[in-house]
XYZ file of C-alpha atoms in Angstrom:
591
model
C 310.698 43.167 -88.269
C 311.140 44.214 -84.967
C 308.981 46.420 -84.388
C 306.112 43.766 -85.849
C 307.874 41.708 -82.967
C 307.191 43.978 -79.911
C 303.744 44.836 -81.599
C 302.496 41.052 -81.684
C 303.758 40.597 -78.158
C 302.178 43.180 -76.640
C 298.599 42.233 -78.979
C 298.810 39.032 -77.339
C 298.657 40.738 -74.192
C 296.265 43.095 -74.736
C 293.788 39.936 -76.518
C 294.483 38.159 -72.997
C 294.507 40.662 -70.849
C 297.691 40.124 -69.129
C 300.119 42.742 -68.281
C 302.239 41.356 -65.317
C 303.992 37.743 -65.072
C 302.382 34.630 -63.610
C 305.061 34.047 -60.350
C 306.550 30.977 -59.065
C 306.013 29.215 -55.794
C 308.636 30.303 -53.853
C 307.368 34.222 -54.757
C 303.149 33.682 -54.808
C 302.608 30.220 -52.658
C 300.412 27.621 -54.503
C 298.843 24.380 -53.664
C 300.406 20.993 -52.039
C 299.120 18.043 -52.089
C 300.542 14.396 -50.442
C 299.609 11.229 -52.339
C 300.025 7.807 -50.636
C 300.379 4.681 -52.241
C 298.246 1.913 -52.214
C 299.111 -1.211 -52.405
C 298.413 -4.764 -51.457
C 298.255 -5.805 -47.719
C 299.400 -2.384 -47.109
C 302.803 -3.361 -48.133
C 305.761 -0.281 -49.271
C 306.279 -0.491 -52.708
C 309.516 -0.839 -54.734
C 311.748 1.698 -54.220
C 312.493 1.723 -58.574
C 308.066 1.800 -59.002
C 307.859 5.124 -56.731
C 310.759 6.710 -58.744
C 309.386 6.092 -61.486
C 305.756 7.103 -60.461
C 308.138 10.188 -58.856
C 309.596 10.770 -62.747
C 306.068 10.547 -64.675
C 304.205 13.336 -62.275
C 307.151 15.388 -62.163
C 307.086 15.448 -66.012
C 302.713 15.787 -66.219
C 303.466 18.946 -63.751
C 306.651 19.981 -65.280
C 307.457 18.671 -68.423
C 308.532 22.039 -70.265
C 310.774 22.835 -66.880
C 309.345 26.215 -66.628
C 306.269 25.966 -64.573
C 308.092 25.818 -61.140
C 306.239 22.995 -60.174
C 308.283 20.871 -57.670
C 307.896 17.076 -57.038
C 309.241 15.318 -54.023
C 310.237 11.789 -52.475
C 308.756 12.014 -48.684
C 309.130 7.967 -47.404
C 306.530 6.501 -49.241
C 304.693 9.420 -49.931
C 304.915 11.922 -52.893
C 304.442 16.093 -52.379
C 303.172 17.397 -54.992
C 303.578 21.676 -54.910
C 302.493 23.305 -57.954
C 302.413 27.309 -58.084
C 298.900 29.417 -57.686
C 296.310 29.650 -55.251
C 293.315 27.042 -56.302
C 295.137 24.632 -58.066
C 293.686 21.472 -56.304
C 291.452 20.323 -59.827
C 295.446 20.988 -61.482
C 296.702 18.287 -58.686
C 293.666 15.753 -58.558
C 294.315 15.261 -62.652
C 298.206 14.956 -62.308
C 297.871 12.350 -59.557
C 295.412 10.253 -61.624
C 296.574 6.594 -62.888
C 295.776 7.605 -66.495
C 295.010 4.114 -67.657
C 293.827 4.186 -71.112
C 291.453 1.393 -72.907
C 290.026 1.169 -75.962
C 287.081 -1.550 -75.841
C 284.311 -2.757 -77.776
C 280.872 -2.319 -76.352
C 278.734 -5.773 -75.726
C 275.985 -4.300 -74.202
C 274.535 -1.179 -72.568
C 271.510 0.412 -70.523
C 270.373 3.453 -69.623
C 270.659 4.379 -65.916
C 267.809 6.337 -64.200
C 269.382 9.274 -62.828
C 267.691 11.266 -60.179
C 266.855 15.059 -60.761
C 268.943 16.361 -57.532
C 272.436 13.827 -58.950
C 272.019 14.806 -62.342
C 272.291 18.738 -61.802
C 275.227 18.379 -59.067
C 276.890 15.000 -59.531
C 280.514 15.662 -60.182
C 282.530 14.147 -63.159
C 285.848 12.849 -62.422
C 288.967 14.435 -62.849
C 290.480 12.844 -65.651
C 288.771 14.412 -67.989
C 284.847 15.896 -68.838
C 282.522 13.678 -70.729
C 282.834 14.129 -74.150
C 283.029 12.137 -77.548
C 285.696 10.129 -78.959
C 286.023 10.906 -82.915
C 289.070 8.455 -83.826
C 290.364 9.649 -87.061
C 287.420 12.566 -87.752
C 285.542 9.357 -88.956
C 283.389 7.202 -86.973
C 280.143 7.928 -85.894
C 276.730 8.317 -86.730
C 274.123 10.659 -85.265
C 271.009 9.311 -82.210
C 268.348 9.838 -81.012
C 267.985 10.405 -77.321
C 265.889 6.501 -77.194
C 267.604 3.786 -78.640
C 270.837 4.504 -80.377
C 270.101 3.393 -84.043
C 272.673 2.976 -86.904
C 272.550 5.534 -89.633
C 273.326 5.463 -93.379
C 275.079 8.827 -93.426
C 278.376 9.826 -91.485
C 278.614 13.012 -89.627
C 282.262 12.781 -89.696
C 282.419 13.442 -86.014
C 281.525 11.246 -82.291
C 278.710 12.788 -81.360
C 277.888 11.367 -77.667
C 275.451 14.338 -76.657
C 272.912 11.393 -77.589
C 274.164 9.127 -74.992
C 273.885 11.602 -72.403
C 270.164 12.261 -71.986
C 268.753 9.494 -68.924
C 265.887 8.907 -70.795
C 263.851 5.426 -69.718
C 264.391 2.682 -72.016
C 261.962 1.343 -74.547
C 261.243 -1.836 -74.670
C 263.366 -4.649 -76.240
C 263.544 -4.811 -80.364
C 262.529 -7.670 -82.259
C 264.621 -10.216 -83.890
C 267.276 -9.041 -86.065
C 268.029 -5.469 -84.264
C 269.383 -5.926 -80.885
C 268.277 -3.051 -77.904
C 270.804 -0.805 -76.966
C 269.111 -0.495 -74.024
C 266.978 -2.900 -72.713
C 263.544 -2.556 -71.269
C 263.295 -2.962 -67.203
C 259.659 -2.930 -67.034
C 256.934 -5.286 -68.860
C 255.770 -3.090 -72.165
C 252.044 -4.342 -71.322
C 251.266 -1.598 -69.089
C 250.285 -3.710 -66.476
C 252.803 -3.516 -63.791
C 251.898 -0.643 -62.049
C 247.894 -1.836 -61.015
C 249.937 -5.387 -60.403
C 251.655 -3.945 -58.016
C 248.826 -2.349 -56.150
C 247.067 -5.634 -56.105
C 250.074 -7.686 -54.713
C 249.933 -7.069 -51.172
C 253.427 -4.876 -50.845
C 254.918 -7.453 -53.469
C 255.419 -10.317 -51.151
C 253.033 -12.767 -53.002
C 253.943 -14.291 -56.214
C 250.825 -15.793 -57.601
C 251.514 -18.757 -60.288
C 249.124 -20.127 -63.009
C 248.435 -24.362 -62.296
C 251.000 -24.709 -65.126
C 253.777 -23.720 -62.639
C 254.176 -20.354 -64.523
C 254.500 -16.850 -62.980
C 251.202 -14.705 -64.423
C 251.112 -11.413 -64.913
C 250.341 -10.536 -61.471
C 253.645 -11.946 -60.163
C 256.016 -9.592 -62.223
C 257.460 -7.705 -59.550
C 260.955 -6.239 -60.093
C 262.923 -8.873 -58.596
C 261.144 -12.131 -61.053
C 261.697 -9.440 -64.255
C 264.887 -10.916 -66.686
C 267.090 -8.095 -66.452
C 268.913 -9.192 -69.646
C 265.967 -8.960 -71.465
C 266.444 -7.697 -75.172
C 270.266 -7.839 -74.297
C 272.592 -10.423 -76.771
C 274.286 -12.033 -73.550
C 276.180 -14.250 -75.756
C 280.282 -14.154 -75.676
C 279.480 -11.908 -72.471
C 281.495 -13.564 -68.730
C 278.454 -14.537 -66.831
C 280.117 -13.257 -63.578
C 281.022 -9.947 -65.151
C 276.766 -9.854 -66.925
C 275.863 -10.319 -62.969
C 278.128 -7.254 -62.507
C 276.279 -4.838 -64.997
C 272.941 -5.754 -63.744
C 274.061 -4.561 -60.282
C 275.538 -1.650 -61.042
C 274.184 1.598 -59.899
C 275.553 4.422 -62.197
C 273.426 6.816 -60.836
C 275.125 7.189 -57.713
C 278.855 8.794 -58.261
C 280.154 7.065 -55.821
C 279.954 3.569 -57.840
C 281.325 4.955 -61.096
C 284.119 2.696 -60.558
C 286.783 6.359 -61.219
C 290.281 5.507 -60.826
C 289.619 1.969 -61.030
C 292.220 -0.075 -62.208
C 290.662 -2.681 -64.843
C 292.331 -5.578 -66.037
C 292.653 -5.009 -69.864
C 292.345 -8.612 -70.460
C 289.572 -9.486 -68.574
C 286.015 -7.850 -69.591
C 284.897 -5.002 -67.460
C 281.108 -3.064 -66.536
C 281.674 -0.012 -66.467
C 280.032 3.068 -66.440
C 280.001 7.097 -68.631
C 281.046 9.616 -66.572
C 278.384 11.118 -66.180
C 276.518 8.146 -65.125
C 274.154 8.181 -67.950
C 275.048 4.490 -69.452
C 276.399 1.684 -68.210
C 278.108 -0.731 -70.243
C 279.463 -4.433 -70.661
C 282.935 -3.603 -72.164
C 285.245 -6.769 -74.020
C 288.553 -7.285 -73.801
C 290.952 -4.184 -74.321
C 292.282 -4.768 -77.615
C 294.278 -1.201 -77.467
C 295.777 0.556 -74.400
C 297.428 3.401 -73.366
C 301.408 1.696 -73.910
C 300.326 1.262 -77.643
C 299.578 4.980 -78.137
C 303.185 6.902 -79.650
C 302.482 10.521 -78.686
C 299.559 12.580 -77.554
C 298.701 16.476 -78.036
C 296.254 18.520 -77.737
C 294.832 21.466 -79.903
C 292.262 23.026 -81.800
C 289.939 21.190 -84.750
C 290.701 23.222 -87.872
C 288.111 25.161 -88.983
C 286.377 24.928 -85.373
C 287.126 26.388 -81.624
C 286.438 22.889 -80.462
C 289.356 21.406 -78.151
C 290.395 17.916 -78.632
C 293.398 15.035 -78.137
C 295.087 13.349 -80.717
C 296.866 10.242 -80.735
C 299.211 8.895 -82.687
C 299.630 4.947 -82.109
C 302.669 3.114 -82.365
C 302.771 0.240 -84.898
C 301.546 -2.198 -82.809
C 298.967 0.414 -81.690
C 297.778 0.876 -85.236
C 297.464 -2.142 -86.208
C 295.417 -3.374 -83.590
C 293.472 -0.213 -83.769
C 292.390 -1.329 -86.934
C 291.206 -5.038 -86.134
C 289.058 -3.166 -83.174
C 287.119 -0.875 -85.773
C 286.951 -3.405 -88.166
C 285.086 -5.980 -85.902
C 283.115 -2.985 -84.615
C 282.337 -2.221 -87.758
C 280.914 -5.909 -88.729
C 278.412 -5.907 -85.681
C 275.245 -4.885 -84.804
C 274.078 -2.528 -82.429
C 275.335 -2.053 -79.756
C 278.289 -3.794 -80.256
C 279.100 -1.193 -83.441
C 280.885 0.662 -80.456
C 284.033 1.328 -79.236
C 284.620 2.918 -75.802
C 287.142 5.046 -74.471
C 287.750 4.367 -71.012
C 290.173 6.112 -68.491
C 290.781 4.616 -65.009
C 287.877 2.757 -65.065
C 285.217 5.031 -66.602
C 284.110 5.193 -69.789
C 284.468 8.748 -71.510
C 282.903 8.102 -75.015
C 281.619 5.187 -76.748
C 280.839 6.422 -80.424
C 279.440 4.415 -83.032
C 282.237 2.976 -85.943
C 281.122 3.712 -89.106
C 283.617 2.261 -91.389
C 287.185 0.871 -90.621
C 290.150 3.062 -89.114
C 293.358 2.330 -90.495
C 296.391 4.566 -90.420
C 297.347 4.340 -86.442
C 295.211 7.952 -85.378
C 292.709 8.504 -83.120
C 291.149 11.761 -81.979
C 288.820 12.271 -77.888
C 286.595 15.203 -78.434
C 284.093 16.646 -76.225
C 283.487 19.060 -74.218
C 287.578 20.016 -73.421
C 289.205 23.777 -72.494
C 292.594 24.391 -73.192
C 293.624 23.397 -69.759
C 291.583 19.979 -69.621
C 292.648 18.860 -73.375
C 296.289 19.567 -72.236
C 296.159 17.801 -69.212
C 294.840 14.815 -70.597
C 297.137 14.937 -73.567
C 300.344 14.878 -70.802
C 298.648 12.006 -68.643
C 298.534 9.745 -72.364
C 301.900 11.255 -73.518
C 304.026 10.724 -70.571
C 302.583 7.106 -69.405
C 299.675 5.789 -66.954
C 301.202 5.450 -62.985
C 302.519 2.752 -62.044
C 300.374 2.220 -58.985
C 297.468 3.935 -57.481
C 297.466 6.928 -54.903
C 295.033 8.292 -52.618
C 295.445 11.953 -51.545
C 296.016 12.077 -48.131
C 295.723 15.699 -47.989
C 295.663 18.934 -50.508
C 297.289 22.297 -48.488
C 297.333 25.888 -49.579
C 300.908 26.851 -48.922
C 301.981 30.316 -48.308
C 305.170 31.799 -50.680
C 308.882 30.889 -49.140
C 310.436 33.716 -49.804
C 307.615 36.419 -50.469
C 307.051 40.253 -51.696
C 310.531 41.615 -50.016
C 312.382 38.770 -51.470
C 311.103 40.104 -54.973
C 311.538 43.215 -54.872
C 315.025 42.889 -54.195
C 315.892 40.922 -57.255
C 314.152 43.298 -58.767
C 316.066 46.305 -57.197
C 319.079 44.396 -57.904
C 318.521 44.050 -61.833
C 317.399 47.798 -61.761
C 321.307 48.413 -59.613
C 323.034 46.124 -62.330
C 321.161 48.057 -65.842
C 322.228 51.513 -63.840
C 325.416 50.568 -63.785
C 325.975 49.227 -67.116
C 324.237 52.404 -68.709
C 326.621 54.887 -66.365
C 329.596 53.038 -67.780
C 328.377 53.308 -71.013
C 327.530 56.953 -71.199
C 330.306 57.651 -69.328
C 333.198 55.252 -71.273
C 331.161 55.766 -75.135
C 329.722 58.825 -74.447
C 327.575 59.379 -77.737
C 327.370 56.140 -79.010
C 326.634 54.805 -74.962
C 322.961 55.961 -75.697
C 323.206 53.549 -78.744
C 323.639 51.079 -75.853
C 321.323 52.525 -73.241
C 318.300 52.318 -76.115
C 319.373 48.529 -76.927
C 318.729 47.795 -72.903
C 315.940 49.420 -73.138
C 314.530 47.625 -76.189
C 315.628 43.978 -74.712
C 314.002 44.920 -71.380
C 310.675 45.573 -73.440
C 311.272 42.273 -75.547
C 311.830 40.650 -71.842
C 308.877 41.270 -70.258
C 306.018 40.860 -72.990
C 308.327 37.276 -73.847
C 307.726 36.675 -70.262
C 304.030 37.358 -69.562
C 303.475 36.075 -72.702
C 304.962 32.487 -72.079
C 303.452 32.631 -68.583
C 299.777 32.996 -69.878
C 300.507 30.322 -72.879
C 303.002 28.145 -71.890
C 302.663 28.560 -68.175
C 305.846 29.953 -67.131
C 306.424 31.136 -63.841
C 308.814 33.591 -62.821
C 310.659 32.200 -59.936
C 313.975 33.846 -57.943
C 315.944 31.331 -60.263
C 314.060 32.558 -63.349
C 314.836 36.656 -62.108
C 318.795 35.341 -61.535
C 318.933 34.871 -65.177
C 317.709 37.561 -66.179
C 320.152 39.713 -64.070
C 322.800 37.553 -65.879
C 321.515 38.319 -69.271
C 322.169 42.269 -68.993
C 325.916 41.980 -68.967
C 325.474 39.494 -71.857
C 323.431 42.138 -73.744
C 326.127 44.696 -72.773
C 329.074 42.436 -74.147
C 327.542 42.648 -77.323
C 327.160 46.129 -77.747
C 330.613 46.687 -76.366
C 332.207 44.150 -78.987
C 331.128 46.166 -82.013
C 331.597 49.205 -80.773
C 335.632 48.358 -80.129
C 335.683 47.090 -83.493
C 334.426 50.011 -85.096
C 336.845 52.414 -82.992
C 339.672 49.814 -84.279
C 338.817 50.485 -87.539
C 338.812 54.438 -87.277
C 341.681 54.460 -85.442
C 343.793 52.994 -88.834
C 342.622 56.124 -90.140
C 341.630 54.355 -93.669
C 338.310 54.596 -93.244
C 335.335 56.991 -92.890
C 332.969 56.067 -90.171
C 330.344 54.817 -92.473
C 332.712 52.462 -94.041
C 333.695 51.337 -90.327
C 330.757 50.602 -89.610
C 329.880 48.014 -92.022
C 333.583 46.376 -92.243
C 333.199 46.602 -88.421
C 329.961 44.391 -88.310
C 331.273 41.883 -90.707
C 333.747 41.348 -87.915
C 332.032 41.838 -85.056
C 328.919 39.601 -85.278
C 330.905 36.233 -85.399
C 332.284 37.263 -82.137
C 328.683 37.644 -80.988
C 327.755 34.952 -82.296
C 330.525 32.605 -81.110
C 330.085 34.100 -77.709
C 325.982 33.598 -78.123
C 326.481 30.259 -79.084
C 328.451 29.474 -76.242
C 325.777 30.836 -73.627
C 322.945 29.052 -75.514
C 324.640 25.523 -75.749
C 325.599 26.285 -71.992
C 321.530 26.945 -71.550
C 320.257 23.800 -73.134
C 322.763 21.341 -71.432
C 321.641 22.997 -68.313
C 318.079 23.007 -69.093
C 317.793 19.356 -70.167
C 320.027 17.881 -67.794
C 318.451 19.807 -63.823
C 315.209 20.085 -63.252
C 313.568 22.606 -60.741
C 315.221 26.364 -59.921
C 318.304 25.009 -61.998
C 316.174 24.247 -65.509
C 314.166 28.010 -64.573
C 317.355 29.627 -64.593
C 318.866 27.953 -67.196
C 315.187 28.444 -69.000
C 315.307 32.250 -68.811
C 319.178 32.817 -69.563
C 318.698 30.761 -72.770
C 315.964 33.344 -73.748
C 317.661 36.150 -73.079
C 320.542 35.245 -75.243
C 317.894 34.500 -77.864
C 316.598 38.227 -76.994
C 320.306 39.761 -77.295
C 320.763 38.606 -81.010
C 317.506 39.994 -82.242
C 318.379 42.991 -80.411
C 321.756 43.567 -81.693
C 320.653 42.420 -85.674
C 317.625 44.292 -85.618
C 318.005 46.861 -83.562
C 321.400 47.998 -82.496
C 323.887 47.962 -86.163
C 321.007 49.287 -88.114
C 320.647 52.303 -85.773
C 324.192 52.673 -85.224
C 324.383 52.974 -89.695
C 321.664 55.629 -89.273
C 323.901 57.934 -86.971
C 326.886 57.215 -89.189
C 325.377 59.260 -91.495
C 324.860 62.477 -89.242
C 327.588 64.705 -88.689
C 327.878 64.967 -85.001
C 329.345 61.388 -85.029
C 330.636 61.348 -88.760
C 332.732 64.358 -87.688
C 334.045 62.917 -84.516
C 332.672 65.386 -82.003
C 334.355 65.322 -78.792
C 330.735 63.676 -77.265
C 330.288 61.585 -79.637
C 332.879 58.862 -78.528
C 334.162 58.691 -81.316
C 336.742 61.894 -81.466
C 340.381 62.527 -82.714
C 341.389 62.529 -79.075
C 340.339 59.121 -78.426
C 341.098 57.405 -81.528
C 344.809 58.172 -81.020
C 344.942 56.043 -77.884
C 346.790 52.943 -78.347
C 344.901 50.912 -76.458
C 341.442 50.748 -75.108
C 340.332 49.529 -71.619
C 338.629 46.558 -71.369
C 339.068 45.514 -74.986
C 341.007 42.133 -76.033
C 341.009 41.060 -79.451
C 340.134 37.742 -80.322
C 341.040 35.979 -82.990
C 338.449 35.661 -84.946
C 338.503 39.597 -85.441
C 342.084 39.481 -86.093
């Protein structure tokens, strides 16, 4: 077992390619940035709202307490330090508002995007375009013109369609609303109209009063045309018909909508703009949030789980979406003001689940998944400046916590070879064996669950050898207690010995994990690292002494050179007729 331990540790390395830790700030530098609030009339806010807004970054950065990421109180500012060069995309997403909406579509249009904005127009932070699949059921496939409902359920968002900036047709007829309404006149006429109009300046009108045909430049067109306006704020209609998705800069990201007002809005890609109702779900109603992998699939996405609120009103929006016709059959996703998805609802969602696909890594799935999980900000920050920040303490400061683990094993392995003699290499093999466990536990964790080795982190580790060497030293006193009542053959005192000597272990284990986790879940920063790595370590030391250590020390049992008592062995006549030995006190659970 523990050899298939050390052999799927060091796989995982070899699949990932990583063979030395990731290391903290204070040893590698990283990336600062200062957020300042904003707020009305340029007032400070509350003291309690930038704690709190303090608390929720602090866990999005930090929430396993192993990352070294540090978050600070400066006035009304907050410094944000997270380890590694190039981490500014890793700051702009923490530092995001993370509101979360869940609205039904009213209307949308296609927005023209030029050639030059749609090859380098960024997306925002919060997360990449992408679908929204709540449940694995909504959805229907489209075309690339006017979405169009379908009889037969992929079982999966698929918002590729709504990404294309195609030009929009024309406006249906009677019973089947346009998605996407037609700008121009569909008689084909507009563009010699044009030429004939003198620049556009001169409407010409039949003696009815009437525009003609001549007169339909862009400004007399209906804008709404083949759009169901009804139920839709007039003031918030005038809104989408101004709004200009195609340049970034409009796309309304970080926005702070008002979830009980309706909102335009637009994807994030600028591709569609939207008339968006009331938000009948938002982020507060939504339990816990996580991301991971869709079985059967390499495809990242977020789940939710909605509280039972949440889920019931999750299931009134589908329903209604459900019961109306394109495009209100929609329900979008939106995230400080932009919309991410809007799939098609296909049927009803009940049971309180909900699923954003689309598009994700690892590392933009999980930062999304903290931003829902640990709350939205309670206000909004600009980032006054993002720094690359050199280490604190550096390469010497390093290498001599590492020099002064190397000084501490040295000295534990003289003592034992020199105090045990034979069975000291027993000892000197377990050190080595933890050490191994150690370091593949720690690169490991650092490429998967970014842990960063800090000074605090390599403290701990110190710590943890003369916790590995009490254990070895424990059993080893027991079984020389148990040869020196000269009842017993070594092979017997080996197992009686163990029976003995494990709840000591144990007891004293126990004691230095509880120790760990109080530590661990009441500090945060260098204090939760070190209490972090000491609580694996002592996690490390059982395995090593159950797996490793008594089953070896059985196997020399058996050969003569320690069976017999030779005078290296440790275990000799001479020494088992001392009365006492040095160092050892019995407890009494081995009495």
């Amino acid at each position: 077992m523990l050899l298939a331990l050390i052999l799927a540790l060091g796989g995982t390395m070899l699949l990932q390619r990583a063979f030395t830790p990731k290391l903290g700030l204070d040893l590698a530098g990283g990336t600062t940035v200062t957020l300042s609030p904003v707020t009305q009339n340029n007032a400070a806010p509350p003291e309690e709202i930038l704690d709190r807004a303090v608390n929720i970054i602090r866990d999005r950065v930090n929430g396993t307490g192993i990352s070294d990421a540090e978050v600070a109180k400066s006035g009304d500012n907050i410094i944000i330090s997270i380890p590694g060069v190039g981490q500014s995309e890793a700051i702009k997403l923490v530092a995001t508002t993370a509101e979360l909406r869940f609205r039904q579509v009213l209307a949308m249009a296609a927005t023209q995007i030029p050639q030059d904005l749609a090859t380098n127009a960024p997306t925002p932070s919060a997360s990449p375009s992408g679908s929204a699949n709540p449940s694995a059921k909504p959805t229907t496939s489209q075309s690339a013109g006017t979405p169009q409902p379908s009889a037969s359920p992929t079982g999966k968002a698929i918002s590729s369609a709504l990404t294309a900036p195609t030009p929009a047709p024309s406006a249906q007829a009677s019973t089947q609303a346009s998605a996407e309404p037609s700008a121009q006149p569909s008689d084909g006429r507009q563009n010699g109209q044009k030429q004939d109009s003198k620049k556009g300046q001169e409407a010409k009108t039949s003696p009815s009063g009437s525009p003609t045909a001549q007169a339909s430049t862009p400004p007399m067109q209906d804008p709404n045309a083949g759009i169901d306006t009804s139920g839709i704020d007039p003031a918030v209609l005038a809104q989408f018909n101004k709004l200009d998705c195609a340049d970034p800069a409009n796309r309304g990201q970080g926005v702070q909508d008002d979830p009980n007002k309706q909102y335009a809005g637009c994807e994030t890609d600028g591709s569609y703009k939207y008339v968006l109702d009331v938000a009948k779900v938002v982020g507060t109603d939504i339990d816990t949030a996580s991301a991971g992998v869709r079985q059967g699939t390499t495809e990242w996405i977020v789940q939710l789980d909605f509280k039972s609120k949440g889920a019931g009103e999750w299931s009134k929006l589908t329903t209604t979406a459900y019961n109306s016709p394109e495009p209100r059959n929609k329900v979008a996703v939106v995230l400080d003001g932009v919309v991410i998805t809007a799939p098609n609802i296909i049927s009803p969602i009940p049971g309180g689940r909900a699923e954003i696909t689309g598009g994700f890594d690892q590392a933009s799935a999980t930062n999304l998944a903290d931003q829902l999980k640990y709350g939205a900000l309670p206000l909004k920050f600009n980032r006054s400046s993002i720094d690359t920040v050199s280490s604190t303490l550096g390469q010497d400061q390093l290498e001599g916590g590492l020099v002064a683990g190397l000084i501490g094993l040295a000295l534990v392995v003289l003592y034992c070879l020199l105090y045990y003699r034979g069975l000291g290499i027993v000892a000197v093999l377990s050190l080595v064996v933890a050490t191994v466990i150690t370091y593949t536990s720690v690169v490991v964790l650092g490429h998967n669950a970014n842990f960063r080795l800090s000074l605090p982190h390599i403290i701990g580790l110190v710590v943890s050898i003369g916790i590995t060497a009490d254990s070895f030293i424990v059993y080893f006193e027991r079984i020389r207690d148990e040869m020196k009542e000269g009842r017993r053959t070594l092979r017997a005192a080996v197992e009686v010995a163990w029976v003995r000597a494990r709840r000591t272990i144990l007891i004293a284990d126990a004691v230095m994990f509880i120790a760990a986790i109080v530590l661990y879940f009441l500090a945060v920063g260098g204090v939760a690292g070190f209490a972090f790595a000491m609580g694996l370590t002592t996690l490390i030391d059982i395995v090593v002494v159950f797996l490793f250590t008594k089953p070896f020390i059985a196997l020399l049992a058996k050969m003569k050179f320690f069976a017999k008592g030779h005078p290296l062995s440790g275990l000799d006549a001479e020494r088992m007729s001392e009365a006492t030995s040095p160092g050892r006190t019995t407890t009494p659970q081995e009495a």
